[in-house]
Amino acid sequence: MKRPPPPSRRPWPAPNGRRILLTGVTGQDGSYLAERLLAEGCEVWGMVRRSSSFNTQRIDHLYQDPHETDVRLRLVNGDLGDGSSVNRILKRVRPHEVYNLGAQSHVKTSFDIPEYTADITGLGAVRVLEALRDLGLDDTRFYQASSSELYGGIGRSPQNERTPFHPRSPYAAAKAYAFHITRNYREAWGMFATNGILFNHESPRRGETFVTRKITRAAARIARGMQKTLYLGNLEARRDWGYAPDYVDAMVRILRAKKADDYVVATGETHSVREFCAAAFARVGLPLEWSGKGLKERGVDARGRVLVQIDERYFRPSEVELLLGDASRARRELGWKPTVTFRQLVEIMVDADVEAIGGTAPPAAPAPRRRAR
Ligand code: NAP
Ligand code: F7E
């Protein structure tokens, strides 16, 4: 039996001496994490993939404005589907830390492109880990962006580090592979390889096709007369929604912990899509009354206008009905806790979307009216 190599005795560099590589730097989390690490004085490198249109909007301010931070973000071309590019980038950067945030991250889309999702979201992780091993970068710390989707259909809550997995989508199945291979590189090769099992986290930088941002953007646009109706899928689904910058802080704590391990990161509160929607519309001064059932359910404003309707195209072949995390271990061992409540999260996102279309943030709106059923 092969023994894992002994842990390195080399001193861990101070933050401002650290070189860090992020995959997924153009995404919601990557952009907040890059900001955070640059502010610490780290040398931050981001892998960017080729796109036919601009895909760096979330990080433009980090590499265009030299006054923002003294060390600027460096971008390198690569793709998690291309092992040679992963290898070449790691060889060039020789990072102290790698955060693997890159993924085909949309659950519904993963049912349409399961093979691609497995390749990028699943095998992408082993490409990075194996390149680190091949290059002898066994001191490099590795963070894998694992997900509460791993619990999927487990039907038991709250979910913590001991809860078994039950993936309910090609995305979740790919993330399960990435989770286990990360743990395996820790056990087999003694690498400092960690998993953050993060529950849903949102922000004004959230992609527009995820449900929270779809709702806050629509609420802002409907209030401004730019859109008539918002079409949604399953309003009953419940998620444990937190604020992305808080979750990026948890990632850093996980990677800088004394021991490599896996941690759940969550708020410990769960809300339905309907509740999120009600809170968002109330924030723009359009409290909703709900009527009808199933596909016929509607969200109606005080003037009788139907603002929210159901469209079955947004239902998933297999749904994750309830996620609720128990992050007590992260709180105890890493000193992490969320700083933004559900209501504050909704307000931050709605206000940003109102501002983005040239409006002003609304004053506190009255509480939403009770549901009809
Ligand atoms: P996101 O906004 O969708 O960002 C995904 C990132 O991955 C983008 O930078 C994207 O690049 C990049 N990417 C996609 N395909 C790639 C490829 N083939 N090669 C290299 N990069 C590729 O996701 P996020 O919300 O920031 O989430 C970050 C990570 O955490 C993801 O792995 C996600 O699955 C996971 N996660 C997210 C949550 C959450 O609630 N946000 C919870 C748990 C886990 P483009 O900009 O070019 O598309
Ligand atoms: O869906 C329901 C939908 O797409 C949330 C990713 O970051 O978090 C995210 O995955 C819920 C689901 O996020 C619509 O059926 C209703 O139950 O915003 P979502 P997600 O699937 O939870 C996890 C933790 C990740 O790891 C993922 O990368 O909302 N829902 N109506 C809808 N969802 C969408 N997208 N659009 C709708 O119209």
Short mmCIF file of C-alpha atoms and ligand atoms in Angstrom, two decimals:
data_model
loop_
_atom_site.label_atom_id
_atom_site.label_comp_id
_atom_site.label_asym_id
_atom_site.label_seq_id
_atom_site.Cartn_x
_atom_site.Cartn_y
_atom_site.Cartn_z
CA MET A 1 0.00 0.00 0.00
CA LYS A 2 1.31 3.43 -0.96
CA ARG A 3 1.68 5.87 1.93
CA PRO A 4 0.71 9.50 1.51
CA PRO A 5 3.77 11.76 1.38
CA PRO A 6 4.60 13.62 4.60
CA PRO A 7 3.05 17.08 4.93
CA SER A 8 5.31 19.86 3.77
CA ARG A 9 7.41 21.72 6.34
CA ARG A 10 7.81 24.77 4.13
CA PRO A 11 6.42 27.87 5.87
CA TRP A 12 3.06 29.07 4.57
CA PRO A 13 3.56 32.46 2.89
CA ALA A 14 1.97 35.62 4.25
CA PRO A 15 -1.14 36.75 2.28
CA ASN A 16 0.78 39.38 0.36
CA GLY A 17 3.33 36.81 -0.78
CA ARG A 18 0.74 34.36 -2.05
CA ARG A 19 0.09 33.56 -5.68
CA ILE A 20 -3.45 32.42 -6.22
CA LEU A 21 -5.18 30.90 -9.22
CA LEU A 22 -8.94 31.09 -9.66
CA THR A 23 -10.88 29.15 -12.23
CA GLY A 24 -14.32 30.66 -12.81
CA VAL A 25 -12.97 34.16 -12.15
CA THR A 26 -15.55 35.73 -14.49
CA GLY A 27 -18.46 34.28 -12.49
CA GLN A 28 -20.32 35.67 -9.49
CA ASP A 29 -18.10 34.06 -6.84
CA GLY A 30 -14.88 34.42 -8.80
CA SER A 31 -15.34 38.17 -9.04
CA TYR A 32 -15.96 38.64 -5.31
CA LEU A 33 -13.13 36.29 -4.41
CA ALA A 34 -10.67 38.06 -6.72
CA GLU A 35 -11.63 41.41 -5.13
CA ARG A 36 -11.14 40.01 -1.66
CA LEU A 37 -7.75 38.42 -2.41
CA LEU A 38 -6.43 41.47 -4.26
CA ALA A 39 -7.40 43.63 -1.29
CA GLU A 40 -5.30 41.32 0.91
CA GLY A 41 -2.34 41.98 -1.37
CA CYS A 42 -2.24 38.53 -2.97
CA GLU A 43 -1.06 38.02 -6.54
CA VAL A 44 -4.25 36.83 -8.23
CA TRP A 45 -4.41 34.97 -11.53
CA GLY A 46 -7.67 34.09 -13.22
CA MET A 47 -8.36 31.51 -15.90
CA VAL A 48 -10.66 32.90 -18.58
CA ARG A 49 -12.20 30.85 -21.36
CA ARG A 50 -12.80 32.01 -24.87
CA SER A 51 -16.21 33.49 -25.54
CA SER A 52 -17.72 35.04 -28.68
CA SER A 53 -18.92 38.01 -26.61
CA PHE A 54 -17.51 39.80 -23.59
CA ASN A 55 -17.52 37.64 -20.47
CA THR A 56 -15.40 39.78 -18.13
CA GLN A 57 -17.99 42.38 -17.07
CA ARG A 58 -17.84 41.28 -13.42
CA ILE A 59 -14.07 41.73 -13.20
CA ASP A 60 -13.42 44.63 -15.59
CA HIS A 61 -12.98 47.00 -12.65
CA LEU A 62 -10.25 44.76 -11.21
CA TYR A 63 -7.90 44.79 -14.13
CA GLN A 64 -8.71 48.12 -15.72
CA ASP A 65 -8.43 50.38 -12.71
CA PRO A 66 -4.92 50.34 -11.29
CA HIS A 67 -6.04 52.58 -8.39
CA GLU A 68 -8.48 49.99 -7.04
CA THR A 69 -5.72 47.78 -5.62
CA ASP A 70 -1.95 47.85 -5.92
CA VAL A 71 -1.70 44.36 -7.34
CA ARG A 72 -3.84 43.92 -10.46
CA LEU A 73 -5.62 40.81 -11.57
CA ARG A 74 -3.78 38.79 -14.20
CA LEU A 75 -5.84 36.83 -16.70
CA VAL A 76 -4.74 33.74 -18.60
CA ASN A 77 -6.59 31.88 -21.35
CA GLY A 78 -7.62 28.34 -20.57
CA ASP A 79 -10.50 25.94 -20.30
CA LEU A 80 -11.31 23.27 -17.72
CA GLY A 81 -12.13 20.96 -20.61
CA ASP A 82 -8.60 21.25 -21.92
CA GLY A 83 -6.07 19.48 -19.70
CA SER A 84 -3.06 20.91 -21.52
CA SER A 85 -4.17 24.49 -20.84
CA VAL A 86 -4.75 23.66 -17.17
CA ASN A 87 -1.27 22.15 -16.98
CA ARG A 88 0.38 25.07 -18.75
CA ILE A 89 -1.28 27.65 -16.52
CA LEU A 90 -0.31 25.84 -13.31
CA LYS A 91 3.26 25.46 -14.55
CA ARG A 92 3.44 29.18 -15.26
CA VAL A 93 1.74 30.47 -12.11
CA ARG A 94 2.94 27.84 -9.59
CA PRO A 95 0.22 29.04 -7.20
CA HIS A 96 0.14 28.62 -3.43
CA GLU A 97 -3.63 28.31 -3.59
CA VAL A 98 -6.12 27.21 -6.26
CA TYR A 99 -9.85 27.87 -6.01
CA ASN A 100 -11.66 25.71 -8.55
CA LEU A 101 -14.86 27.70 -9.14
CA GLY A 102 -15.22 27.08 -12.87
CA ALA A 103 -18.23 24.99 -13.85
CA GLN A 104 -21.26 24.61 -16.06
CA SER A 105 -23.20 25.72 -13.02
CA HIS A 106 -26.82 25.82 -14.21
CA VAL A 107 -28.82 22.86 -12.89
CA LYS A 108 -31.69 23.04 -15.41
CA THR A 109 -29.24 23.39 -18.33
CA SER A 110 -27.35 20.32 -17.13
CA PHE A 111 -30.33 18.15 -18.16
CA ASP A 112 -29.81 19.40 -21.76
CA ILE A 113 -26.01 19.07 -21.82
CA PRO A 114 -25.21 16.29 -19.34
CA GLU A 115 -22.02 15.10 -21.00
CA TYR A 116 -20.52 18.59 -21.23
CA THR A 117 -21.52 19.23 -17.61
CA ALA A 118 -19.78 16.02 -16.51
CA ASP A 119 -16.66 17.05 -18.41
CA ILE A 120 -16.33 20.60 -17.08
CA THR A 121 -18.02 20.44 -13.69
CA GLY A 122 -16.82 16.93 -12.81
CA LEU A 123 -13.62 16.10 -14.71
CA GLY A 124 -12.44 19.72 -14.58
CA ALA A 125 -11.57 19.18 -10.90
CA VAL A 126 -9.41 16.12 -11.55
CA ARG A 127 -7.61 17.91 -14.37
CA VAL A 128 -6.50 20.57 -11.90
CA LEU A 129 -5.63 18.10 -9.13
CA GLU A 130 -3.70 15.81 -11.44
CA ALA A 131 -1.77 18.71 -12.97
CA LEU A 132 -0.81 19.86 -9.46
CA ARG A 133 0.43 16.36 -8.66
CA ASP A 134 2.31 15.97 -11.96
CA LEU A 135 4.03 19.30 -11.52
CA GLY A 136 5.11 18.42 -7.99
CA LEU A 137 3.01 21.29 -6.60
CA ASP A 138 1.98 19.22 -3.60
CA ASP A 139 2.19 22.20 -1.25
CA THR A 140 -0.50 24.01 -3.21
CA ARG A 141 -3.80 24.23 -1.37
CA PHE A 142 -6.87 23.32 -3.42
CA TYR A 143 -10.46 24.44 -2.89
CA GLN A 144 -13.30 22.68 -4.73
CA ALA A 145 -16.62 24.50 -5.17
CA SER A 146 -18.95 21.76 -3.97
CA SER A 147 -22.66 22.32 -3.70
CA SER A 148 -25.75 21.69 -1.60
CA GLU A 149 -27.18 20.13 -4.78
CA LEU A 150 -25.23 17.04 -3.66
CA TYR A 151 -27.98 16.45 -1.05
CA GLY A 152 -30.68 16.80 -3.72
CA GLY A 153 -33.45 14.38 -2.94
CA ILE A 154 -32.24 13.20 0.45
CA GLY A 155 -35.48 14.26 2.14
CA ARG A 156 -33.80 14.93 5.47
CA SER A 157 -32.99 18.34 6.87
CA PRO A 158 -31.05 20.24 7.98
CA GLN A 159 -28.18 18.87 5.91
CA ASN A 160 -24.66 18.82 7.33
CA GLU A 161 -21.29 17.18 6.63
CA ARG A 162 -22.64 13.77 7.73
CA THR A 163 -25.76 13.81 5.54
CA PRO A 164 -25.57 11.30 2.63
CA PHE A 165 -25.69 12.59 -0.94
CA HIS A 166 -28.55 12.01 -3.39
CA PRO A 167 -27.78 13.95 -6.61
CA ARG A 168 -30.92 14.84 -8.59
CA SER A 169 -29.41 16.28 -11.78
CA PRO A 170 -26.47 15.77 -14.15
CA TYR A 171 -24.99 18.88 -12.50
CA ALA A 172 -25.23 17.34 -9.03
CA ALA A 173 -23.84 14.02 -10.26
CA ALA A 174 -20.84 15.84 -11.77
CA LYS A 175 -20.32 17.78 -8.52
CA ALA A 176 -20.46 14.49 -6.61
CA TYR A 177 -17.55 13.18 -8.69
CA ALA A 178 -15.59 16.40 -8.10
CA PHE A 179 -16.30 16.22 -4.35
CA HIS A 180 -15.09 12.64 -4.04
CA ILE A 181 -12.02 13.04 -6.24
CA THR A 182 -10.97 16.05 -4.16
CA ARG A 183 -11.29 14.02 -0.99
CA ASN A 184 -9.44 11.14 -2.66
CA TYR A 185 -6.43 13.33 -3.56
CA ARG A 186 -6.31 14.38 0.09
CA GLU A 187 -6.39 10.78 1.30
CA ALA A 188 -4.24 9.18 -1.40
CA TRP A 189 -1.60 11.83 -1.97
CA GLY A 190 -1.75 13.88 1.24
CA MET A 191 -2.68 17.02 -0.69
CA PHE A 192 -4.33 19.96 1.06
CA ALA A 193 -7.53 19.45 -0.93
CA THR A 194 -10.78 20.84 0.52
CA ASN A 195 -14.48 20.99 -0.33
CA GLY A 196 -16.81 23.84 0.56
CA ILE A 197 -20.35 22.47 0.35
CA LEU A 198 -22.00 25.80 -0.26
CA PHE A 199 -25.74 26.32 -0.20
CA ASN A 200 -27.27 28.79 -2.68
CA HIS A 201 -25.71 32.23 -2.47
CA GLU A 202 -26.82 35.24 -4.41
CA SER A 203 -25.95 38.88 -5.08
CA PRO A 204 -26.47 41.61 -7.65
CA ARG A 205 -23.78 39.78 -9.68
CA ARG A 206 -25.81 36.55 -9.82
CA GLY A 207 -26.41 35.27 -13.36
CA GLU A 208 -29.76 36.47 -14.73
CA THR A 209 -31.13 32.95 -15.33
CA PHE A 210 -30.92 31.83 -11.69
CA VAL A 211 -34.25 32.27 -10.00
CA THR A 212 -33.39 35.02 -7.48
CA ARG A 213 -31.84 37.34 -10.03
CA LYS A 214 -34.51 36.52 -12.59
CA ILE A 215 -37.08 37.66 -10.00
CA THR A 216 -35.30 40.81 -8.77
CA ARG A 217 -34.55 41.94 -12.32
CA ALA A 218 -38.14 41.37 -13.38
CA ALA A 219 -39.54 43.15 -10.31
CA ALA A 220 -37.42 46.21 -11.12
CA ARG A 221 -38.37 46.16 -14.80
CA ILE A 222 -42.10 45.59 -14.15
CA ALA A 223 -42.14 48.46 -11.65
CA ARG A 224 -40.59 50.66 -14.35
CA GLY A 225 -43.09 49.52 -17.03
CA MET A 226 -40.35 47.76 -19.04
CA GLN A 227 -41.81 44.24 -18.68
CA LYS A 228 -45.36 42.98 -18.16
CA THR A 229 -45.09 39.51 -16.66
CA LEU A 230 -42.59 37.26 -14.95
CA TYR A 231 -42.83 33.55 -15.85
CA LEU A 232 -41.52 31.07 -13.27
CA GLY A 233 -41.49 27.31 -12.68
CA ASN A 234 -41.83 25.58 -9.32
CA LEU A 235 -42.82 28.16 -6.68
CA GLU A 236 -42.82 25.56 -3.90
CA ALA A 237 -39.07 24.78 -4.07
CA ARG A 238 -37.28 25.89 -0.92
CA ARG A 239 -33.69 27.06 -0.74
CA ASP A 240 -31.26 28.21 1.93
CA TRP A 241 -30.22 31.50 0.31
CA GLY A 242 -27.22 33.50 1.54
CA TYR A 243 -25.15 36.47 0.36
CA ALA A 244 -22.26 35.64 -2.00
CA PRO A 245 -19.55 37.86 -0.39
CA ASP A 246 -20.17 36.06 2.93
CA TYR A 247 -19.68 32.72 1.17
CA VAL A 248 -16.47 33.83 -0.49
CA ASP A 249 -15.17 34.64 2.99
CA ALA A 250 -16.02 31.07 4.01
CA MET A 251 -14.01 29.72 1.05
CA VAL A 252 -10.92 31.59 2.22
CA ARG A 253 -11.37 30.32 5.78
CA ILE A 254 -11.72 26.74 4.54
CA LEU A 255 -8.56 26.96 2.46
CA ARG A 256 -6.55 28.63 5.24
CA ALA A 257 -7.67 26.27 8.01
CA LYS A 258 -5.08 24.23 9.93
CA LYS A 259 -6.35 20.99 8.44
CA ALA A 260 -7.78 20.16 5.02
CA ASP A 261 -11.43 19.19 5.40
CA ASP A 262 -14.95 19.56 3.97
CA TYR A 263 -17.41 22.13 5.34
CA VAL A 264 -21.07 23.01 4.88
CA VAL A 265 -21.71 26.75 4.43
CA ALA A 266 -25.34 27.88 4.83
CA THR A 267 -27.57 30.35 6.67
CA GLY A 268 -29.76 27.76 8.44
CA GLU A 269 -32.97 29.35 7.06
CA THR A 270 -35.08 28.14 4.18
CA HIS A 271 -37.57 30.06 2.02
CA SER A 272 -39.70 29.16 -0.98
CA VAL A 273 -39.36 30.69 -4.42
CA ARG A 274 -42.83 32.17 -3.80
CA GLU A 275 -41.59 33.90 -0.63
CA PHE A 276 -38.60 35.33 -2.46
CA CYS A 277 -40.86 36.59 -5.21
CA ALA A 278 -43.31 38.16 -2.76
CA ALA A 279 -40.49 39.95 -0.90
CA ALA A 280 -38.96 41.27 -4.15
CA PHE A 281 -42.22 42.66 -5.53
CA ALA A 282 -43.09 44.19 -2.16
CA ARG A 283 -39.73 45.96 -2.26
CA VAL A 284 -40.67 47.74 -5.49
CA GLY A 285 -44.05 48.73 -4.04
CA LEU A 286 -46.07 45.99 -5.79
CA PRO A 287 -47.19 43.61 -3.03
CA LEU A 288 -48.70 40.46 -4.56
CA GLU A 289 -51.82 38.48 -3.83
CA TRP A 290 -51.55 34.81 -4.89
CA SER A 291 -54.47 32.96 -6.45
CA GLY A 292 -55.02 29.69 -8.33
CA LYS A 293 -53.18 26.43 -7.99
CA GLY A 294 -50.41 24.56 -9.80
CA LEU A 295 -49.90 25.76 -13.38
CA LYS A 296 -52.79 28.22 -12.90
CA GLU A 297 -51.23 30.03 -9.94
CA ARG A 298 -50.81 33.77 -10.40
CA GLY A 299 -49.29 36.70 -8.54
CA VAL A 300 -51.62 39.69 -8.83
CA ASP A 301 -50.93 43.28 -7.74
CA ALA A 302 -53.32 45.68 -5.96
CA ARG A 303 -54.60 46.94 -9.34
CA GLY A 304 -55.51 43.41 -10.42
CA ARG A 305 -52.66 43.07 -12.91
CA VAL A 306 -51.23 39.56 -13.29
CA LEU A 307 -47.52 40.06 -12.74
CA VAL A 308 -46.38 36.49 -12.10
CA GLN A 309 -47.45 33.37 -14.00
CA ILE A 310 -46.27 29.78 -14.22
CA ASP A 311 -44.58 28.37 -17.29
CA GLU A 312 -43.95 24.63 -17.22
CA ARG A 313 -40.81 25.03 -19.34
CA TYR A 314 -39.06 26.08 -16.14
CA PHE A 315 -39.85 22.85 -14.29
CA ARG A 316 -37.04 20.30 -13.99
CA PRO A 317 -37.23 16.59 -14.85
CA SER A 318 -36.25 15.88 -11.22
CA GLU A 319 -36.53 18.69 -8.69
CA VAL A 320 -34.73 19.39 -5.43
CA GLU A 321 -37.63 20.42 -3.22
CA LEU A 322 -35.96 21.45 0.02
CA LEU A 323 -32.48 22.56 0.99
CA LEU A 324 -31.64 23.75 4.48
CA GLY A 325 -28.07 23.73 5.72
CA ASP A 326 -26.51 23.31 9.13
CA ALA A 327 -23.20 25.21 9.13
CA SER A 328 -22.50 24.77 12.82
CA ARG A 329 -19.18 23.07 12.11
CA ALA A 330 -17.96 26.01 9.98
CA ARG A 331 -19.08 28.36 12.74
CA ARG A 332 -17.30 26.36 15.44
CA GLU A 333 -14.06 25.53 13.62
CA LEU A 334 -13.67 28.44 11.20
CA GLY A 335 -15.48 31.21 13.09
CA TRP A 336 -17.69 31.78 10.01
CA LYS A 337 -21.25 33.08 10.14
CA PRO A 338 -23.54 34.85 7.65
CA THR A 339 -23.91 38.62 8.01
CA VAL A 340 -26.89 39.26 5.71
CA THR A 341 -30.47 38.15 6.41
CA PHE A 342 -32.91 36.84 3.82
CA ARG A 343 -34.82 40.15 3.74
CA GLN A 344 -31.62 42.18 3.42
CA LEU A 345 -30.47 39.92 0.58
CA VAL A 346 -33.70 40.52 -1.33
CA GLU A 347 -33.40 44.28 -0.77
CA ILE A 348 -29.75 44.41 -1.86
CA MET A 349 -30.57 42.57 -5.07
CA VAL A 350 -33.77 44.45 -5.91
CA ASP A 351 -32.21 47.84 -5.20
CA ALA A 352 -29.23 47.03 -7.42
CA ASP A 353 -31.53 46.02 -10.27
CA VAL A 354 -33.64 49.14 -9.83
CA GLU A 355 -30.49 51.26 -9.93
CA ALA A 356 -29.15 49.39 -12.97
CA ILE A 357 -32.13 50.57 -15.03
CA GLY A 358 -31.76 54.12 -13.84
CA GLY A 359 -34.26 54.14 -10.99
CA THR A 360 -33.74 54.99 -7.35
CA ALA A 361 -33.88 52.45 -4.55
CA PRO A 362 -37.42 52.33 -3.14
CA PRO A 363 -38.20 53.21 0.46
CA ALA A 364 -39.11 50.29 2.75
CA ALA A 365 -42.23 48.69 1.27
CA PRO A 366 -45.21 47.35 3.25
CA ALA A 367 -45.10 43.65 4.19
CA PRO A 368 -46.45 41.33 1.47
CA ARG A 369 -50.11 40.28 1.81
CA ARG A 370 -50.84 36.74 2.92
CA ARG A 371 -51.14 34.08 0.32
CA ALA A 372 -54.64 33.07 -0.70
CA ARG A 373 -53.88 29.37 -0.14
P1 NAP B 1 -21.19 31.20 -12.26
O1 NAP B 1 -21.48 32.64 -12.00
O2 NAP B 1 -22.04 30.42 -13.19
O3 NAP B 1 -19.66 31.13 -12.79
C1 NAP B 1 -19.14 29.96 -13.36
C2 NAP B 1 -17.73 30.26 -13.86
O4 NAP B 1 -17.21 29.08 -14.49
C3 NAP B 1 -17.68 31.38 -14.91
O5 NAP B 1 -16.50 32.13 -14.71
C4 NAP B 1 -17.58 30.60 -16.22
O6 NAP B 1 -16.98 31.31 -17.28
C5 NAP B 1 -16.66 29.46 -15.74
N1 NAP B 1 -16.65 28.35 -16.68
C6 NAP B 1 -17.70 27.75 -17.27
N2 NAP B 1 -17.28 26.78 -18.11
C7 NAP B 1 -15.93 26.78 -18.04
C8 NAP B 1 -14.92 26.04 -18.70
N3 NAP B 1 -15.21 25.11 -19.62
N4 NAP B 1 -13.61 26.30 -18.39
C9 NAP B 1 -13.31 27.25 -17.47
N5 NAP B 1 -14.23 28.01 -16.83
C10 NAP B 1 -15.52 27.77 -17.12
O7 NAP B 1 -21.11 30.39 -10.90
P2 NAP B 1 -20.98 30.93 -9.38
O8 NAP B 1 -22.35 31.15 -8.86
O9 NAP B 1 -19.97 31.99 -9.31
O10 NAP B 1 -20.45 29.61 -8.67
C11 NAP B 1 -19.06 29.34 -8.57
C12 NAP B 1 -18.86 27.86 -8.38
O11 NAP B 1 -19.52 27.44 -7.19
C13 NAP B 1 -19.42 26.98 -9.49
O12 NAP B 1 -18.58 25.85 -9.59
C14 NAP B 1 -20.77 26.55 -8.97
O13 NAP B 1 -21.16 25.33 -9.55
C15 NAP B 1 -20.47 26.42 -7.49
N6 NAP B 1 -21.58 26.66 -6.57
C16 NAP B 1 -22.35 27.77 -6.68
C17 NAP B 1 -23.33 28.00 -5.75
C18 NAP B 1 -24.18 29.25 -5.80
O14 NAP B 1 -25.23 29.27 -5.16
N7 NAP B 1 -23.75 30.29 -6.50
C19 NAP B 1 -23.52 27.10 -4.68
C20 NAP B 1 -22.71 25.99 -4.60
C21 NAP B 1 -21.71 25.77 -5.54
P3 NAP B 1 -17.88 32.24 -18.27
O15 NAP B 1 -18.04 33.55 -17.55
O16 NAP B 1 -17.05 32.32 -19.48
O17 NAP B 1 -19.20 31.54 -18.46
O1 F7E B 2 -33.15 27.42 -8.92
C1 F7E B 2 -36.79 26.97 -8.94
C2 F7E B 2 -35.95 25.82 -9.44
O2 F7E B 2 -31.66 27.88 -10.84
C3 F7E B 2 -33.60 27.46 -7.59
C4 F7E B 2 -26.70 27.03 -8.73
O3 F7E B 2 -25.89 28.10 -8.32
O4 F7E B 2 -27.55 26.73 -6.51
C5 F7E B 2 -27.94 26.98 -7.84
O5 F7E B 2 -28.77 25.94 -8.32
C6 F7E B 2 -34.99 26.86 -7.49
C7 F7E B 2 -35.14 25.51 -8.19
O6 F7E B 2 -30.68 27.50 -8.53
C8 F7E B 2 -37.55 29.05 -11.79
O7 F7E B 2 -36.77 24.76 -9.91
C9 F7E B 2 -38.63 28.16 -10.15
O8 F7E B 2 -35.86 24.65 -7.37
O9 F7E B 2 -31.85 29.58 -8.98
P1 F7E B 2 -31.83 28.18 -9.39
P2 F7E B 2 -30.37 25.98 -8.14
O10 F7E B 2 -30.93 25.02 -9.11
O11 F7E B 2 -30.74 25.82 -6.71
C10 F7E B 2 -26.84 25.50 -6.29
C11 F7E B 2 -26.46 25.43 -4.83
C12 F7E B 2 -25.70 25.33 -7.22
O12 F7E B 2 -24.70 24.69 -6.88
C13 F7E B 2 -25.91 25.73 -8.64
O13 F7E B 2 -24.66 25.93 -9.30
O14 F7E B 2 -35.89 27.74 -8.16
N1 F7E B 2 -37.34 27.82 -10.00
N2 F7E B 2 -38.80 28.91 -11.24
C14 F7E B 2 -36.64 28.37 -11.00
N3 F7E B 2 -35.33 28.33 -11.28
C15 F7E B 2 -34.90 29.03 -12.37
N4 F7E B 2 -33.59 29.04 -12.66
N5 F7E B 2 -35.78 29.70 -13.19
C16 F7E B 2 -37.11 29.75 -12.94
O15 F7E B 2 -37.87 30.36 -13.67
#
